[in-house]
Short mmCIF file of C-alpha atoms in Angstrom, two decimals:
data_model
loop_
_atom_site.label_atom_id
_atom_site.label_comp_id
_atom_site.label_asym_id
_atom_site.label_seq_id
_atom_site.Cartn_x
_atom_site.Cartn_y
_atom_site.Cartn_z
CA UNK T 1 -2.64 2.42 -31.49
CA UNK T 2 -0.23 1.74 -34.35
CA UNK T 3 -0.72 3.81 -37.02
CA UNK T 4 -0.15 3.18 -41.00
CA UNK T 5 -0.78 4.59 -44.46
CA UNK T 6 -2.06 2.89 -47.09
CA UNK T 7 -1.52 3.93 -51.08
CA UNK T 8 -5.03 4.00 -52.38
CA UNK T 9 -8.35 4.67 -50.97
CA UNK T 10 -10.05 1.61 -49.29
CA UNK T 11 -13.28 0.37 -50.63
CA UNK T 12 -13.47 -3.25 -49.51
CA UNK T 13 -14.08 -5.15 -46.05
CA UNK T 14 -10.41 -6.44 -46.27
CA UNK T 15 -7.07 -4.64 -47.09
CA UNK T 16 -3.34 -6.17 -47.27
CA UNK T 17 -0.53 -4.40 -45.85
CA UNK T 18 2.89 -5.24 -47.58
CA UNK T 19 6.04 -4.01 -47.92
CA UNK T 20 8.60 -2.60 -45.18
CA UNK T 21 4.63 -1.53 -43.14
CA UNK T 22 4.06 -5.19 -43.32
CA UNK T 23 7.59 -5.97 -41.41
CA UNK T 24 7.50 -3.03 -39.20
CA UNK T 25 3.87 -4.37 -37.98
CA UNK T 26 5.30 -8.02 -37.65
CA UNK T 27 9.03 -8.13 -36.75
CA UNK T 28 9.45 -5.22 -34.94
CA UNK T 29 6.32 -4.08 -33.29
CA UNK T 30 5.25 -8.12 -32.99
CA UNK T 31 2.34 -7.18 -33.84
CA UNK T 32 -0.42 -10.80 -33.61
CA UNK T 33 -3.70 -11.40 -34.99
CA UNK T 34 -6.48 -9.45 -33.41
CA UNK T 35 -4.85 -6.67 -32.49
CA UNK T 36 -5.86 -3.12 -33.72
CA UNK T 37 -4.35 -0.49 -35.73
CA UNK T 38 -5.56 2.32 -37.91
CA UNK T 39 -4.54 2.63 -41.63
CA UNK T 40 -4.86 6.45 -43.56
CA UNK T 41 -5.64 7.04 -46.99
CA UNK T 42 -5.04 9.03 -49.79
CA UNK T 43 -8.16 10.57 -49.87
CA UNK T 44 -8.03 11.96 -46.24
CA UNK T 45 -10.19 8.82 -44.44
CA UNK T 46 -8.82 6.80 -41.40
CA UNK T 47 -10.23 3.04 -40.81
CA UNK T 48 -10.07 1.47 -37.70
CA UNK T 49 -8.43 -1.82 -38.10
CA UNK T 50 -8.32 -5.16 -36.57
CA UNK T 51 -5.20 -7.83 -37.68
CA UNK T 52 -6.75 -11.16 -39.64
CA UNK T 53 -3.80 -12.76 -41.05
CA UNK T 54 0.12 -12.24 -40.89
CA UNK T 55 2.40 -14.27 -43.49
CA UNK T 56 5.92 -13.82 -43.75
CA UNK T 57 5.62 -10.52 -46.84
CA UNK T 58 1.77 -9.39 -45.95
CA UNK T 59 -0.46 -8.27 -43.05
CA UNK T 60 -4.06 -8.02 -43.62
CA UNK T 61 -6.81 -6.33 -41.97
CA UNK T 62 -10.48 -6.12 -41.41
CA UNK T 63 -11.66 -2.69 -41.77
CA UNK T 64 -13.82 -2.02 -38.60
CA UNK T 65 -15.33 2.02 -38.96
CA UNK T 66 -14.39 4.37 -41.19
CA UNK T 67 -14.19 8.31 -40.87
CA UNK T 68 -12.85 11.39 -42.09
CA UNK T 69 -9.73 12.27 -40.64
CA UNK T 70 -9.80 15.02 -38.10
CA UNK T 71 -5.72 15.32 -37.48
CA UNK T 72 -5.29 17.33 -40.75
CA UNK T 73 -5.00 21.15 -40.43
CA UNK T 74 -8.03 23.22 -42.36
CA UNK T 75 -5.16 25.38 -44.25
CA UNK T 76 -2.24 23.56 -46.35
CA UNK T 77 0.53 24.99 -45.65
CA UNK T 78 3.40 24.78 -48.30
CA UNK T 79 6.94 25.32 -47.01
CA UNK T 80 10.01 26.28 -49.02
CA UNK T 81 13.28 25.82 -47.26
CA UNK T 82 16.76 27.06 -48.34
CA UNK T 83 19.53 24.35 -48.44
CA UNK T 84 21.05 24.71 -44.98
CA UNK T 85 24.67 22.86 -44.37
CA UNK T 86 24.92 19.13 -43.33
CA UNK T 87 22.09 17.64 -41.94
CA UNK T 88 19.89 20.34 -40.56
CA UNK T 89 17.49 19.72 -42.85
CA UNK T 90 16.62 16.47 -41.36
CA UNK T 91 15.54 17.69 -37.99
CA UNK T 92 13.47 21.03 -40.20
CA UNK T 93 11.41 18.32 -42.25
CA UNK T 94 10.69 15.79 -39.18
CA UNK T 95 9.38 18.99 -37.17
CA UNK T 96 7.73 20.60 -40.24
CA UNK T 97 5.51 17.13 -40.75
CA UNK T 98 4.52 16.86 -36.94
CA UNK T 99 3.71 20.36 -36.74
CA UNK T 100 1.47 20.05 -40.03
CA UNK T 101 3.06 20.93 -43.31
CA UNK T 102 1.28 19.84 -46.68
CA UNK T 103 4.79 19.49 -48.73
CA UNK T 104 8.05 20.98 -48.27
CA UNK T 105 10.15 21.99 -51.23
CA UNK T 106 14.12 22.66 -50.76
CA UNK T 107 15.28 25.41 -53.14
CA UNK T 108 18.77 27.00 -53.84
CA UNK T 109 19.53 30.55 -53.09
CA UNK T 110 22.32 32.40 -53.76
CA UNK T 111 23.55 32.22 -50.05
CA UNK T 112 23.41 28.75 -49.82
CA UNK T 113 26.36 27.34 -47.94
CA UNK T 114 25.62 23.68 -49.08
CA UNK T 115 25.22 22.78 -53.07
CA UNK T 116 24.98 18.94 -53.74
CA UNK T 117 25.38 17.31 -57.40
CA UNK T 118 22.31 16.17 -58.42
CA UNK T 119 23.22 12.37 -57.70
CA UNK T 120 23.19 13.54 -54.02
CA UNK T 121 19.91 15.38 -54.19
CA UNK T 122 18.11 12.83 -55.28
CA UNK T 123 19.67 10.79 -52.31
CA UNK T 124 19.17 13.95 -49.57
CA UNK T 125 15.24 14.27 -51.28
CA UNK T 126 14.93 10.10 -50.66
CA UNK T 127 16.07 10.53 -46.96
CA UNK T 128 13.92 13.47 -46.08
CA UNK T 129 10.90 11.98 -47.61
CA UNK T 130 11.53 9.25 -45.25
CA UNK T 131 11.97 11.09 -42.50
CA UNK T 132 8.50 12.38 -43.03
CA UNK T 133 7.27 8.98 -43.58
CA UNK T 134 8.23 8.12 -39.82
CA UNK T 135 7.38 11.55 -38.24
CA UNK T 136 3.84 11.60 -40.14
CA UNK T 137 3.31 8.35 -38.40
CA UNK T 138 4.31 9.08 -35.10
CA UNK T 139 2.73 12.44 -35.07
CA UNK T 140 -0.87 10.45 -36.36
CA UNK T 141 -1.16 12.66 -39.55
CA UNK T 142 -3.94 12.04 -41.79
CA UNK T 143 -1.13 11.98 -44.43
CA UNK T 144 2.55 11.92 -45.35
CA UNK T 145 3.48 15.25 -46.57
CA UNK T 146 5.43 15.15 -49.85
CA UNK T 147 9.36 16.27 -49.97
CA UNK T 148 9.55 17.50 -53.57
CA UNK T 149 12.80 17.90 -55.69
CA UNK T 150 15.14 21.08 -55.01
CA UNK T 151 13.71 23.87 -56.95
CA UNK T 152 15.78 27.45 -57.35
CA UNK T 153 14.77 30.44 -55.78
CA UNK T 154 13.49 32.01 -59.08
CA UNK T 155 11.23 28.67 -59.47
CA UNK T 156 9.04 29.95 -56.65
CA UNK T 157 6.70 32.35 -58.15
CA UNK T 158 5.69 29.97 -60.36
CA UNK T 159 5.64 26.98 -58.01
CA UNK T 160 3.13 29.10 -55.12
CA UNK T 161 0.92 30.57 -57.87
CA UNK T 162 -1.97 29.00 -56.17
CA UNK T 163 -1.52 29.85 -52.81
CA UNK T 164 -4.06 32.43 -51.25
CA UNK T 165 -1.03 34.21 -49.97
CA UNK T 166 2.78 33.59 -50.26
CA UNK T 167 5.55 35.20 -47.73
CA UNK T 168 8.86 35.31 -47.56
CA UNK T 169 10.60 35.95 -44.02
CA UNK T 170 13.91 38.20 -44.49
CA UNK T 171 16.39 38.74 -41.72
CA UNK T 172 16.32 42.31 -42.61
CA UNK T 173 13.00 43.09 -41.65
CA UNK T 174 9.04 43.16 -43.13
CA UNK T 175 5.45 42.90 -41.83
CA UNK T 176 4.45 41.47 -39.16
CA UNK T 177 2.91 38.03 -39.91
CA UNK T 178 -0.73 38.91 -37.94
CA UNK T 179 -0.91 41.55 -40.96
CA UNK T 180 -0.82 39.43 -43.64
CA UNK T 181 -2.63 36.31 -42.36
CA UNK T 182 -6.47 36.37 -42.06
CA UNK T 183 -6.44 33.58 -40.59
CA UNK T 184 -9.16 32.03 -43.57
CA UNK T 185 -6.34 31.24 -46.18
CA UNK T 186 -7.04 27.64 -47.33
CA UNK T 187 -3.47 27.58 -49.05
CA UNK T 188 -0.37 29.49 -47.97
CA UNK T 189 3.29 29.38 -48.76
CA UNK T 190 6.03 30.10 -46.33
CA UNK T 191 9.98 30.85 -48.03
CA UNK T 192 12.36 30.51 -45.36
CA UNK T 193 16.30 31.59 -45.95
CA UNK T 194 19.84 29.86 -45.87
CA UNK T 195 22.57 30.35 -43.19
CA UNK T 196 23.22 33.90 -44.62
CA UNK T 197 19.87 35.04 -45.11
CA UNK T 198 18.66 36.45 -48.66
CA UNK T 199 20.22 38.86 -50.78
CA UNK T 200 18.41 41.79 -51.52
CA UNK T 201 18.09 40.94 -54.96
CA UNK T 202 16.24 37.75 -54.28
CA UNK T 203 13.86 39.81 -52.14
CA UNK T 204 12.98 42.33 -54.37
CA UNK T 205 12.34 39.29 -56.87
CA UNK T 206 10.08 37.42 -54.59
CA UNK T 207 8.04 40.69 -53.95
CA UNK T 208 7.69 42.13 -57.67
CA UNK T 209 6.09 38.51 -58.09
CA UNK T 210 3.26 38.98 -55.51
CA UNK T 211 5.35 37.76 -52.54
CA UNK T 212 4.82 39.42 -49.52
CA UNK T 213 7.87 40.25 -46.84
CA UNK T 214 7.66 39.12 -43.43
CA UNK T 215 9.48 39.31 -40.27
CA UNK T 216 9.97 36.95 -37.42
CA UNK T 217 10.89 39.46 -34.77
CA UNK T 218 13.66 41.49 -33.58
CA UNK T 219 15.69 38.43 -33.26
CA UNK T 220 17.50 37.06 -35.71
CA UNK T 221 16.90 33.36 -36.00
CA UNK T 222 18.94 30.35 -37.37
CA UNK T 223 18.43 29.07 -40.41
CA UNK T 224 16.93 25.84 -39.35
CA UNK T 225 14.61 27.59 -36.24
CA UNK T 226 13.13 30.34 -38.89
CA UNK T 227 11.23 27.21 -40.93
CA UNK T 228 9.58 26.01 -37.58
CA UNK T 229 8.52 29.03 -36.21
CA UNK T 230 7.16 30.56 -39.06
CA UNK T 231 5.17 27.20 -39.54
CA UNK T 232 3.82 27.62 -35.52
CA UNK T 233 2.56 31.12 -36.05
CA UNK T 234 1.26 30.40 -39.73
CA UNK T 235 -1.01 27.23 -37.53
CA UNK T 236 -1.41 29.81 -34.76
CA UNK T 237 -3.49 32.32 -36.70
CA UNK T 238 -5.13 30.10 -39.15
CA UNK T 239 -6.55 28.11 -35.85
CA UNK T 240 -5.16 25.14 -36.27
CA UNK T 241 -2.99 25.08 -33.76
CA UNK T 242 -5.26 25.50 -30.76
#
């Protein structure tokens, strides 16, 4: 079944679809009256659809059930991402989304390779939000995760303040992640590292501020595998990856 998001919560019998959602529905699924899709909302419902009308700009539906959306994971998980070289971000945020990811926030480090003007950030933070547009779609998400602005590495205290726990996985070693994860967190924050790793100074930053160093294994991972594997254990022992 085709799957959408809509931008507010749905309170009526009848809801119009517009926009590039409208297009994608009619030009290039060709998409006809009667057939079904489900639209997502905001406030973490899915409606079962059925197609009334489709004009040239709009698509509406008649909203057939209703229900809480079960494809969400019980534990947001907030991922911070060093700025990696070229495009490796794009293929980080499309797995991130499908593998359950509340937000993702790109931050500088002082090992990062890659260091765009902030004309091209705001371009690279448009394309990656996309990108999670599509994969929250395709992976039937309950909602699209947000890409927020690129945030500096000293930012990040103060941006995971509210998370039940917040860990930082350094190259050089730390914890194992079964140690620090009970596995009832409702909010947790996951700092992954640029194509050289951290500095030591950055770690012993992150940890004065209530940060808590991890390790991925023996192995040393690449920049852009460390984000996604950290995310599949963090779903691993919260159960939501079962």
């Amino acid at each position: 079944m085709a799957w959408f998001f809509a931008n507010d919560a749905i309170t009526t019998e009848y809801y119009t679809v517009t926009g590039e959602d409208a297009a994608h529905i009619s030009r290039s699924l060709r998409m006809r009256v009667g057939e079904a899709l489900t639209l997502c909302t905001p406030d973490g419902r899915r409606h079962d659809c059925e197609i009334t009308e489709i004009t040239r700009d709009n698509v509406t539906v008649r909203i057939l059930s209703s229900t809480v959306c079960e494809q969400e994971p019980g534990t947001r998980v907030s991922l911070y991402i060093a700025l990696m070289k070229g495009d490796k971000l794009d293929d980080v945020v499309q797995k991130a989304v499908e593998l359950g990811a509340y937000e993702i926030t790109p931050f500088l480090s002082a090992r990062c390779i890659s260091r765009p003007d902030d004309k091209s950030m705001v371009k690279k933070v448009a394309r990656w939000q996309k990108i999670a547009d599509n994969a929250a779609s395709q992976s039937r998400r309950g909602v699209i995760p947000r890409v927020n602005p690129c945030i500096d590495l000293k930012d990040i205290p103060e941006a995971t303040a509210d998370a039940d726990t917040s860990v930082v996985f350094y190259e050089c070693g730390g914890e194992k992640l079964s140690a620090l994860i009970k596995g009832d967190e409702k909010h947790l924050a996951l700092i992954t590292g640029a194509e050289g790793g951290f500095e030591q100074e950055e770690i012993d930053f992150l940890s004065d501020h209530g940060v808590r160093i991890a390790t991925l294994g023996k192995r040393i991972l690449r920049a852009q595998t460390a984000p996604v594997a950290a995310l599949c254990a963090a779903m691993l022992l919260t159960g939501n990856l079962e």
